[in-house]
Short mmCIF file of C-alpha atoms and ligand atoms in Angstrom, two decimals:
data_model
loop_
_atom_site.label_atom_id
_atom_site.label_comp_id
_atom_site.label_asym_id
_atom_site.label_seq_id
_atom_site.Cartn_x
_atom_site.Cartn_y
_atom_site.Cartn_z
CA UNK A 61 -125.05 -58.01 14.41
CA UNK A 62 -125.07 -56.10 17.44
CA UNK A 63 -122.13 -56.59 19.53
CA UNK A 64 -121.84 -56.24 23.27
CA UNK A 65 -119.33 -53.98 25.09
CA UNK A 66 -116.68 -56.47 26.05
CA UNK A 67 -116.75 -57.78 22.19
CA UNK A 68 -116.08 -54.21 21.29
CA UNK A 69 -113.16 -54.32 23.87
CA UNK A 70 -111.61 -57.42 22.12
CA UNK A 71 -111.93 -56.42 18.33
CA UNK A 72 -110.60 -52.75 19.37
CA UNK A 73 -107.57 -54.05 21.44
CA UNK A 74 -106.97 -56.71 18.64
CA UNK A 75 -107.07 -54.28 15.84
CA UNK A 76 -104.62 -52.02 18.21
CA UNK A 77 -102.07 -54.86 18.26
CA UNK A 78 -102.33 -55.46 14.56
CA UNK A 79 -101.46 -51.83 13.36
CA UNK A 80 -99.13 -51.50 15.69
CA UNK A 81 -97.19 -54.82 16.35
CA UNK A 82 -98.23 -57.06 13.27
CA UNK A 83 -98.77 -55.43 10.09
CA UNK A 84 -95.17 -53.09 10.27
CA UNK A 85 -93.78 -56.73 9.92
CA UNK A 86 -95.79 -59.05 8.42
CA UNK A 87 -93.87 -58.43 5.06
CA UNK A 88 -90.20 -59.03 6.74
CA UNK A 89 -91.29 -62.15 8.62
CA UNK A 90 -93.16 -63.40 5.43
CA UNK A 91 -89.21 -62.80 3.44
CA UNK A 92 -87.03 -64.56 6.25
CA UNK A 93 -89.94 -66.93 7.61
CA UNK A 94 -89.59 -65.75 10.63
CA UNK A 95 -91.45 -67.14 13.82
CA UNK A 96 -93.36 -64.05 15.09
CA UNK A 97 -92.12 -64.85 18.34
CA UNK A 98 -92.27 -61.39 19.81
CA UNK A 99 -96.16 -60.57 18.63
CA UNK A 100 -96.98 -64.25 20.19
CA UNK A 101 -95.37 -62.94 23.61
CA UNK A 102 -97.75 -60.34 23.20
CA UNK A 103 -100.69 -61.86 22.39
CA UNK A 104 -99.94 -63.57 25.25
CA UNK A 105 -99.94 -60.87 27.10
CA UNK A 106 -103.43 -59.83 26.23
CA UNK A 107 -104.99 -63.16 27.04
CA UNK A 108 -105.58 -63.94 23.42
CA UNK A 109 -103.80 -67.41 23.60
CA UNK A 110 -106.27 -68.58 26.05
CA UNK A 111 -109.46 -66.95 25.08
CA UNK A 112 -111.66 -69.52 25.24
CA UNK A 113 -110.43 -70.61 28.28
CA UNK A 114 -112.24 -70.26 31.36
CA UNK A 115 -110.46 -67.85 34.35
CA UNK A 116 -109.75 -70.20 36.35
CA UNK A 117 -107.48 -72.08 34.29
CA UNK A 118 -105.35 -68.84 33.14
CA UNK A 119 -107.69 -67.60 30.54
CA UNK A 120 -109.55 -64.85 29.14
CA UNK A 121 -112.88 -66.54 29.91
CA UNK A 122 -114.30 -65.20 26.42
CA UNK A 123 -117.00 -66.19 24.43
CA UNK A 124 -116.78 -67.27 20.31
CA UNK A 125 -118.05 -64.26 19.10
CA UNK A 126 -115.31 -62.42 21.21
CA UNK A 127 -112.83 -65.08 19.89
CA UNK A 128 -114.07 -64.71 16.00
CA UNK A 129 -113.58 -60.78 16.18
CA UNK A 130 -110.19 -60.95 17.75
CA UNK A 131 -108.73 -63.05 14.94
CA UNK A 132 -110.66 -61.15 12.13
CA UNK A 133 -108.34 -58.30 13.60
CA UNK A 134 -105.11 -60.29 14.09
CA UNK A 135 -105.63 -61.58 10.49
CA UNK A 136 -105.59 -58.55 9.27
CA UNK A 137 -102.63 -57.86 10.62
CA UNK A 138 -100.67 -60.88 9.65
CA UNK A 139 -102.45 -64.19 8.14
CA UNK A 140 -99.55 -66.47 9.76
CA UNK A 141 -99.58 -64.97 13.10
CA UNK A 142 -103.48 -65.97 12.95
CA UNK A 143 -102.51 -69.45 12.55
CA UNK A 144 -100.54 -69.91 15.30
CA UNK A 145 -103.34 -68.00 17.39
CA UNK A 146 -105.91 -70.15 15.64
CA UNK A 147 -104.56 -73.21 16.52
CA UNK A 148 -102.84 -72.91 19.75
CA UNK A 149 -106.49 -71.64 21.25
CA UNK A 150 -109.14 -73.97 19.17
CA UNK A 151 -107.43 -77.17 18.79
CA UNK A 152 -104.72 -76.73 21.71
CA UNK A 153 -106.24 -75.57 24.07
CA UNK A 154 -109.68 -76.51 23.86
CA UNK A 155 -109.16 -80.48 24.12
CA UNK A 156 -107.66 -80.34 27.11
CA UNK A 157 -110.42 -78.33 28.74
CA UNK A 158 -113.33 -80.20 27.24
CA UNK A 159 -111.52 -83.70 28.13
CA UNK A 160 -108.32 -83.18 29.89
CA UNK A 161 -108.55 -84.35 33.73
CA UNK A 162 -107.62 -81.76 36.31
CA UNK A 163 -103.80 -82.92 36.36
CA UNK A 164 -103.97 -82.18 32.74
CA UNK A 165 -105.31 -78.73 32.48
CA UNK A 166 -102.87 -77.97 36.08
CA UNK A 167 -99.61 -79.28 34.08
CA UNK A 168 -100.66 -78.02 30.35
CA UNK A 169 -103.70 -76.34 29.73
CA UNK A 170 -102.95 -73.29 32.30
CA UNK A 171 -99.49 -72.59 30.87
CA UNK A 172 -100.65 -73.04 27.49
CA UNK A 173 -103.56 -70.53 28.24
CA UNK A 174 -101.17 -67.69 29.66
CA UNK A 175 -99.03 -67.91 26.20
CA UNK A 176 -96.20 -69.83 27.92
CA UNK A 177 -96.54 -72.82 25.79
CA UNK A 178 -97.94 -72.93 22.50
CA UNK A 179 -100.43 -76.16 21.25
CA UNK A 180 -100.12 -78.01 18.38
CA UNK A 181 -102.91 -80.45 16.97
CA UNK A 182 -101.77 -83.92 14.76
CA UNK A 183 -103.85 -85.76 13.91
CA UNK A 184 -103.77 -85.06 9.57
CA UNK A 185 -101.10 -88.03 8.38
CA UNK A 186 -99.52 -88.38 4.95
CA UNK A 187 -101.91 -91.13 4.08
CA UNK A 188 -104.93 -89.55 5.91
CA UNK A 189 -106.14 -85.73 5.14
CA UNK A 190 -109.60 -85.59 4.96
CA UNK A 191 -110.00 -89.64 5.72
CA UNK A 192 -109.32 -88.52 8.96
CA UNK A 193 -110.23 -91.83 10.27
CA UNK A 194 -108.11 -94.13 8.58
CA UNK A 195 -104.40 -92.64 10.36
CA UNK A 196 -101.82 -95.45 10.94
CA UNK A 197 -99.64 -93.43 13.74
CA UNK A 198 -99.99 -96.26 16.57
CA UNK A 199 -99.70 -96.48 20.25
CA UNK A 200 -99.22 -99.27 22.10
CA UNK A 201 -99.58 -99.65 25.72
CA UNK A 202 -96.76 -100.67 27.63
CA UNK A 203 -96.78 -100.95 31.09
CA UNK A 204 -97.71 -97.31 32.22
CA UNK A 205 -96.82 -95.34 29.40
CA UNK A 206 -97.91 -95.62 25.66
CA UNK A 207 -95.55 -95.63 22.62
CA UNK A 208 -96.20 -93.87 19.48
CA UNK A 209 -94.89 -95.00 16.35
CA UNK A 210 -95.86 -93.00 13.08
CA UNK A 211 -95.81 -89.83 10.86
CA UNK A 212 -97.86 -86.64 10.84
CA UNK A 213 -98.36 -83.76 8.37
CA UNK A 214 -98.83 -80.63 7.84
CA UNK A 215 -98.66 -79.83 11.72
CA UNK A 216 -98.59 -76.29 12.16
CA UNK A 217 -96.55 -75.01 15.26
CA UNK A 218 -95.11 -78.53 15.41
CA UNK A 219 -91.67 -77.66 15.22
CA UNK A 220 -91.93 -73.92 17.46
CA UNK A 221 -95.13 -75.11 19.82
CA UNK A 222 -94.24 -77.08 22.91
CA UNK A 223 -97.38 -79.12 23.45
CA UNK A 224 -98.78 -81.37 21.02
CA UNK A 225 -102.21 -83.22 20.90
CA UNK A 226 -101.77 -86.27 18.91
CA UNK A 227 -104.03 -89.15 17.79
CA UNK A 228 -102.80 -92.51 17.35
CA UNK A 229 -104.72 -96.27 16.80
CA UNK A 230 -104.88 -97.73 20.08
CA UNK A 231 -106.83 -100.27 18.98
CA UNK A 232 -106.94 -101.33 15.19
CA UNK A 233 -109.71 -103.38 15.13
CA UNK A 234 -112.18 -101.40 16.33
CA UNK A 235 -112.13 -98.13 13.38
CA UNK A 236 -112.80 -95.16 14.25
CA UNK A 237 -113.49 -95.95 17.97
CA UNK A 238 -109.72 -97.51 18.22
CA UNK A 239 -108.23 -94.00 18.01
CA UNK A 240 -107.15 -92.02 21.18
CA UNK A 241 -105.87 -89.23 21.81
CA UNK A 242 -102.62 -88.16 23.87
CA UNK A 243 -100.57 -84.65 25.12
CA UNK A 244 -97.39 -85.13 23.74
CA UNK A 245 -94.83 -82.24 24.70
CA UNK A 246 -92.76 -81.56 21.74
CA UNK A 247 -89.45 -81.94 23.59
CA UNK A 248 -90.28 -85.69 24.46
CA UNK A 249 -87.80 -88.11 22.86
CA UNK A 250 -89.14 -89.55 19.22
CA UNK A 251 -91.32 -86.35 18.69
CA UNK A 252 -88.99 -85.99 15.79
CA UNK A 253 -89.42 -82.52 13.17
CA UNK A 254 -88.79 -84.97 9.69
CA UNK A 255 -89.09 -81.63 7.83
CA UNK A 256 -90.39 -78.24 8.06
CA UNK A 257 -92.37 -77.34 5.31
CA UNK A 258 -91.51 -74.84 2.04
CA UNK A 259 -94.91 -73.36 1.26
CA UNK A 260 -96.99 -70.84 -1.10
CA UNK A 261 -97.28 -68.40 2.39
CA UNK A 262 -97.72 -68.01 5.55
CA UNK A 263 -94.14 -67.86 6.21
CA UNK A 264 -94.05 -67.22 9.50
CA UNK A 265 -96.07 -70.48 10.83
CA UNK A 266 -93.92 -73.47 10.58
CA UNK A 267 -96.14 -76.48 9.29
CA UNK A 268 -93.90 -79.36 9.89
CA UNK A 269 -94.05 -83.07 9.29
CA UNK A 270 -93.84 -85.23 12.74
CA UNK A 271 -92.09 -89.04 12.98
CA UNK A 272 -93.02 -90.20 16.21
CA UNK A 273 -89.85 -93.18 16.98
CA UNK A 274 -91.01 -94.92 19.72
CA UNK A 275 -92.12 -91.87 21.46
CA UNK A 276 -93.00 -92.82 25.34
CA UNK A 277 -95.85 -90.93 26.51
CA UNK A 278 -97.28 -91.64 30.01
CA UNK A 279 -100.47 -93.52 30.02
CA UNK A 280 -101.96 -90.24 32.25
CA UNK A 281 -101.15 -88.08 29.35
CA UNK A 282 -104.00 -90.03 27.73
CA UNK A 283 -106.68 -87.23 26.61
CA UNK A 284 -110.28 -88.57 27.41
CA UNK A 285 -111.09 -92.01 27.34
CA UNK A 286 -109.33 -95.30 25.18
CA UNK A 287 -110.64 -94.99 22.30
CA UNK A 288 -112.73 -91.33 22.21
CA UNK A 289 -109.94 -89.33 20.24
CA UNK A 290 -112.24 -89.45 16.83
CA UNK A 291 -114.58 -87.85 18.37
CA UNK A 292 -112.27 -85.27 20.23
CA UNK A 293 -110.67 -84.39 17.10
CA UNK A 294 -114.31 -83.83 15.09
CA UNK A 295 -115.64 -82.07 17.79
CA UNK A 296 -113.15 -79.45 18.25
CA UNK A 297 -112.20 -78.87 14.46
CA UNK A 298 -115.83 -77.52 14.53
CA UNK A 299 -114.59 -74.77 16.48
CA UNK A 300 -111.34 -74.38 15.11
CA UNK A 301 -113.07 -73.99 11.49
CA UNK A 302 -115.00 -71.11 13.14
CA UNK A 303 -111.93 -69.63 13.59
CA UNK A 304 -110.32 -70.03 10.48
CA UNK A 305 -113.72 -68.57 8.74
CA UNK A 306 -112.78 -65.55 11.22
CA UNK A 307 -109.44 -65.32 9.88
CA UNK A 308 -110.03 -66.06 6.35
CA UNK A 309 -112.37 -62.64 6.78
CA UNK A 310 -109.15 -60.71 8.58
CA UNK A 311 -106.84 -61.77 5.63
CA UNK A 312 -109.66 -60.40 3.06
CA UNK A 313 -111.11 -57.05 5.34
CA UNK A 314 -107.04 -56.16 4.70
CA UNK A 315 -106.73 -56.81 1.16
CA UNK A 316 -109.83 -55.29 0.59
CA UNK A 317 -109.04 -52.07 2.59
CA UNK A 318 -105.73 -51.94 0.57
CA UNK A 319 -107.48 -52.11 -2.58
CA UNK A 320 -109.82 -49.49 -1.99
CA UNK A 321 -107.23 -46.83 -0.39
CA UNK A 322 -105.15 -47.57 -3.19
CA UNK A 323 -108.40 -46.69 -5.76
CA UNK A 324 -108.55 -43.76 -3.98
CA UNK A 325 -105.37 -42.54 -4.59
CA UNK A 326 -104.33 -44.08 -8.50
CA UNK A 327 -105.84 -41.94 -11.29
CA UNK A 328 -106.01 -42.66 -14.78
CA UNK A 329 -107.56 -40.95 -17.58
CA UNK A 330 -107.44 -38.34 -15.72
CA UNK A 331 -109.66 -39.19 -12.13
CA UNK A 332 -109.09 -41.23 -9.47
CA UNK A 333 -109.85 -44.92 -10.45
CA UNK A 334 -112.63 -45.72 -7.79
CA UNK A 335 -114.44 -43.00 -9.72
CA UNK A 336 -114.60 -45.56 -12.66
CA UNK A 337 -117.14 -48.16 -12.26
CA UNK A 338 -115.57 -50.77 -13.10
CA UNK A 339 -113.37 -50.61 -9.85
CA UNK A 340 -116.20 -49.38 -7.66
CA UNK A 341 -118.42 -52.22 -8.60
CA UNK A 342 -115.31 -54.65 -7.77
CA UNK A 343 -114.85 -53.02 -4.52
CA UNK A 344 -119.09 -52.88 -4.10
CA UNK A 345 -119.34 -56.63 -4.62
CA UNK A 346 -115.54 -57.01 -2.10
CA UNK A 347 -117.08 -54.84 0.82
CA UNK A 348 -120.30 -57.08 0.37
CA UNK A 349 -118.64 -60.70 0.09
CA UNK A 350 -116.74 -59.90 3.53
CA UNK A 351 -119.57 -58.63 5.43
CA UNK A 352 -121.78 -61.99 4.61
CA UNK A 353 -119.02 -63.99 5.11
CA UNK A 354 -118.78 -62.21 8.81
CA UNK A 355 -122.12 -62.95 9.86
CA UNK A 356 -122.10 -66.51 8.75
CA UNK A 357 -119.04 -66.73 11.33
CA UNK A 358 -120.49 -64.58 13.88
CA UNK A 359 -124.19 -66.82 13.47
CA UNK A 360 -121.88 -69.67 14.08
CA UNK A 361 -120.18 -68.40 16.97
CA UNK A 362 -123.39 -67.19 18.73
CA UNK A 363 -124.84 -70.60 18.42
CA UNK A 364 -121.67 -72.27 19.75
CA UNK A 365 -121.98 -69.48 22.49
CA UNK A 366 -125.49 -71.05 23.34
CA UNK A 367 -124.30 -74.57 23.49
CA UNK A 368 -126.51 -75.20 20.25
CA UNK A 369 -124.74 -77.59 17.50
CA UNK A 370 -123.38 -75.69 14.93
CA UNK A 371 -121.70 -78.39 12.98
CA UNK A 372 -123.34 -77.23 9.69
CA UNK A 373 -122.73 -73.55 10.59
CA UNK A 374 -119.50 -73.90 11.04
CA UNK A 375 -119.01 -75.80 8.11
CA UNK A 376 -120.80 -73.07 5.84
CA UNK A 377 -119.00 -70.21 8.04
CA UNK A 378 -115.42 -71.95 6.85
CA UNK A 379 -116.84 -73.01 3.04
CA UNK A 380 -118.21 -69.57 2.29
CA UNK A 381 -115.22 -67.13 4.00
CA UNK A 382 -112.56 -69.45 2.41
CA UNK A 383 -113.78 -68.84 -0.73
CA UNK A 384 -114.45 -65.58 -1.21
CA UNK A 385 -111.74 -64.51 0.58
CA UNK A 386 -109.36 -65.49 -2.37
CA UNK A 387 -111.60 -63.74 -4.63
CA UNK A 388 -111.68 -60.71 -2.82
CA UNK A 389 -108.10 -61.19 -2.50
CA UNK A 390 -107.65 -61.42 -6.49
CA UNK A 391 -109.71 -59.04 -6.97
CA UNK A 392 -107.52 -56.80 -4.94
CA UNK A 393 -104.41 -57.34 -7.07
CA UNK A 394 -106.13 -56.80 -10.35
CA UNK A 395 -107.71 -53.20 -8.58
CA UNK A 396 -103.88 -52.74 -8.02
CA UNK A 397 -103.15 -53.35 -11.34
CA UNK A 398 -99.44 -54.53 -12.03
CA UNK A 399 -98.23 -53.52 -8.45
CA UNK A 400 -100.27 -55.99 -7.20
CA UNK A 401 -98.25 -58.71 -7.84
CA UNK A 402 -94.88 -56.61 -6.49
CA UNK A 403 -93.81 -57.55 -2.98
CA UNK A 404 -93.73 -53.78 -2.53
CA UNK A 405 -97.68 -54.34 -1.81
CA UNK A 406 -98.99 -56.10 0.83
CA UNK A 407 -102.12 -57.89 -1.71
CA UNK A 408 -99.38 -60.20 -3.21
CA UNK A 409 -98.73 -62.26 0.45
CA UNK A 410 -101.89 -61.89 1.81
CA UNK A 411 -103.32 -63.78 -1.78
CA UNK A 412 -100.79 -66.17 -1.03
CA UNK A 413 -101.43 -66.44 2.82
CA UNK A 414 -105.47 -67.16 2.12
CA UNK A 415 -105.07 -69.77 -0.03
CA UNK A 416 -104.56 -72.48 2.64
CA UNK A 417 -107.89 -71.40 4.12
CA UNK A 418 -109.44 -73.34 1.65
CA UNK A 419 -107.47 -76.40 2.84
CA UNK A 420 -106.53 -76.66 6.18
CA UNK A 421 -108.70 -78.02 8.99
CA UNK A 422 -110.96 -79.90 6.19
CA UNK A 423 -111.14 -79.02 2.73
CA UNK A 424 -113.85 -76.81 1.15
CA UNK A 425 -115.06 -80.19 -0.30
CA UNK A 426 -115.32 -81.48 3.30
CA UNK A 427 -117.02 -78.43 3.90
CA UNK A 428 -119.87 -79.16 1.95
CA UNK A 429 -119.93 -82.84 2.29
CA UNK A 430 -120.58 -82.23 6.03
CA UNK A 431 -123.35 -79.82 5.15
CA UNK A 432 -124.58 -82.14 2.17
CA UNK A 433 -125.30 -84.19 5.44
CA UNK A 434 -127.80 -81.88 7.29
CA UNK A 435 -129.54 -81.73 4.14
CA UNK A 436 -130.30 -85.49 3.95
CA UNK A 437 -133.40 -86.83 4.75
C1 LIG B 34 -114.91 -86.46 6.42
C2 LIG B 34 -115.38 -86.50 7.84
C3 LIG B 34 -116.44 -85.46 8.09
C4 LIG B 34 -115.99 -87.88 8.05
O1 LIG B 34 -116.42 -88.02 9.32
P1 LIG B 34 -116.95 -89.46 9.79
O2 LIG B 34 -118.11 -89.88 8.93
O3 LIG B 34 -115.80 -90.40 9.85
O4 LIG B 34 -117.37 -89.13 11.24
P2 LIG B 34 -118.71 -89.49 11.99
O5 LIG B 34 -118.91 -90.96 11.88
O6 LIG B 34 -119.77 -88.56 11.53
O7 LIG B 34 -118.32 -89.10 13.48
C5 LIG B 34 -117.41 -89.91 14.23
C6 LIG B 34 -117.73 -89.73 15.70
O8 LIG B 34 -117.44 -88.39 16.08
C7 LIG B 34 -118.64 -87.72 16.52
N1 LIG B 34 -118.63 -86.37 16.01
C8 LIG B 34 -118.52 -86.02 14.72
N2 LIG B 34 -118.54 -84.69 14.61
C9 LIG B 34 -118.69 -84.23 15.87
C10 LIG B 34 -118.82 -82.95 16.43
N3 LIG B 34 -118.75 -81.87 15.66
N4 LIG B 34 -118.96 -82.82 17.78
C11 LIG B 34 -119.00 -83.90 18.58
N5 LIG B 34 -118.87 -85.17 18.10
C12 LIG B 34 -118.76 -85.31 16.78
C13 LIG B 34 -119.79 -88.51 15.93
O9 LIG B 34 -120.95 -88.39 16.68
C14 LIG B 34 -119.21 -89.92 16.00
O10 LIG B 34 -119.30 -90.42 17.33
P3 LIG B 34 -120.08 -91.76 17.65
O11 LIG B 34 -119.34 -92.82 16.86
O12 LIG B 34 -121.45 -91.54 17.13
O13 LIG B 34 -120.00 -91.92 19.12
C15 LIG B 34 -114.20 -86.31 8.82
O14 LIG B 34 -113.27 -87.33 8.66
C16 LIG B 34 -113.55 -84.98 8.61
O15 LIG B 34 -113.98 -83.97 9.15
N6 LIG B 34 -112.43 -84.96 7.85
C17 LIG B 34 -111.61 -83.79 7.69
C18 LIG B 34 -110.54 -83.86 8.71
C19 LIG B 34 -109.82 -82.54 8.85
O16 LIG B 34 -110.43 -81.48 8.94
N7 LIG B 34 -108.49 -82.62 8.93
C20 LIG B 34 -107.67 -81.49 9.13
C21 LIG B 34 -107.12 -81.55 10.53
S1 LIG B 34 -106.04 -80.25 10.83
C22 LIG B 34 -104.52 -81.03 11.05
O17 LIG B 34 -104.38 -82.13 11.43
C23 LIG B 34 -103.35 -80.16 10.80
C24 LIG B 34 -103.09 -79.47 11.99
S2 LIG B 34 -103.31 -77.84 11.79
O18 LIG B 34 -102.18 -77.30 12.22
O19 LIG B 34 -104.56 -77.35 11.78
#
């Protein structure tokens, strides 16, 4: 896909930043589960925590594709830090400027776009994953402020990020239109942190469970109308699967390139053991599992660009670069043979930071039942 000069820009500043400021620590903050607070400063900095965001509002002003290649890059560099980008720009961010009123994107959406604050999205519950629709978190109206009552899970950011967007039953007889949706800052009383998550990687993310104890919100931080949050939360987890097909490339361009500088350098029986064709073919069939996977996300990005529906794109984009990102990834580790599975190589955490790409913001399985969809008569 031919890219234009600005989209060269991004990917070349992004892949800057993640040699230089990401990758030297990715293996430290992974160890200590750190918060990459530093490298979020700086992405900051370079107007990649408000990329999609229009100028005005204090952001980049960028387009998808320009989006998709930046955290391709930043994945590379660290699979965590990519999160927290991911996140923070498609399902923080975005909301508020597709539905937040102008007080809204004044008070939360500018600061959130310069990297001052950082967006969280809750809306998955313990008793609701991929049955989005049926969450129990309430919010009842009283007087002018609503008052959340409920639990959320696996909320990444929720315990470092400072604004959340959380969707509650306003209304419990009316399904799936008697949910809403509501900016929450994190440091409102009753957003409690229950627990912050011990997980297979991605260390440096926290991914928290929320209890919300009679949290009083004002009714203006109400996000779009009573009663539209559903449909605010589908609509911009299309985008936000975009981007985590864009980083579940990153996290598998990096393993790859490991793989293949390390099977240039490791001989056995006497030449180097990209010369045998067993590993070539491995690295053959990597190399060509990445590059579809890119243009899926890039085709889905392009049509978002155009303000076409890409639902099923997206959805294919996230399905397909999930996937064969963990195989690339495995396949990485066996190239490396035994040191693959050391810490001493980087393979090890970035299998273990892909993994979730296969889960978070819908399941492969609700991958393909949304595409399953478009295929129905
Ligand atoms: C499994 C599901 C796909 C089922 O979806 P539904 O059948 O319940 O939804 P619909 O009836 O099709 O749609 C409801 C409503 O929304 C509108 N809609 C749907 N998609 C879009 C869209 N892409 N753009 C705009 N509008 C859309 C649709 O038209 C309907 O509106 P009307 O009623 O017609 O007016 C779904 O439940 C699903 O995707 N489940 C997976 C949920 C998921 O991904 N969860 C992970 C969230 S991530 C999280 O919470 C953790 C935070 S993290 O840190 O990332």
């Amino acid at each position: 896909m031919r890219l234009e000069e600005h989209q060269i820009m991004v990917r070349d500043t992004a892949r800057e930043f993640a040699e230089n400021e990401l990758k030297p620590h990715a293996a430290k903050w992974d160890i200590h589960h750190t918060f990459p607070a530093e490298a979020i400063a700086g992405l900051g900095e370079l107007g990649f925590l408000g990329m999609l965001v229009p100028e005005e509002y204090g952001g980049a002003g960028m387009d998808h594709v320009a989006y998709a290649l930046a955290l391709e890059e930043i994945a590379a560099g660290d699979g965590a830090t990519s999160t927290i980008m991911s996140v923070h720009n498609s399902v923080g961010c975005m909301p508020i400027l597709k539905f937040g009123t102008e007080n809204q994107k004044e008070k939360y959406l500018i600061p959130m776009a310069r990297g001052e604050k950082i967006g969280a999205f809750c809306l998955t519950e313990p008793q609701a994953g991929s049955d989005a629709s049926s969450l129990r978190t309430r919010a009842v109206r009283d007087g002018d402020h609503w008052v959340l009552n409920g639990s959320k899970q696996f909320i990444t950011s929720g315990s470092e990020g400072d604004v959340a967007i959380v969707f509650a039953v306003t209304d419990p007889d009316a399904g799936k239109r008697g949910i809403s949706a509501f900016i929450v800052p994190t440091d409102t009383p009753g957003y409690v942190v229950s627990r912050v998550e011990e997980k297979l990687g991605q260390n440096a993310s926290d991914t928290c469970q929320i209890t919300f104890v009679e949290c009083r919100v004002p009714a203006e931080n109400m996000l779009g109308a009573e009663g539209q949050g559903y449909k605010i939360a589908l609509a911009n987890l299309e985008g936000g699967r975009i981007g985590i097909a864009a980083q579940s490339v990153g996290m598998a361009r990096a393993a790859f390139e490991a793989a293949r500088d390390y099977a240039n350098e490791r001989e056995t029986f006497g030449k180097k053991i990209i010369d045998h064709q067993a590993v070539a073919f491995r690295l053959a069939d990597m190399a060509t599992k990445i590059d579809a996977a890119r243009l899926l996300v890039h085709r889905a990005a392009a049509l978002r660009d155009d303000g076409k529906p890409c639902l099923t794109e997206a959805c294919m984009a996230k399905l397909y670069a999930s996937e064969i990102a963990e195989q690339v990834c495995s396949a990485a580790i066996q190239i490396h043979g035994g040191y693959g599975y050391l810490k001493d190589f980087p393979v090890e955490r970035i299998y273990r930071d892909v993994r979730v790409c296969q889960i978070y913001e819908g399941t492969s399985d609700i991958q393909r039942m949304v595409i399953a969809r478009s295929l129905a008569d």
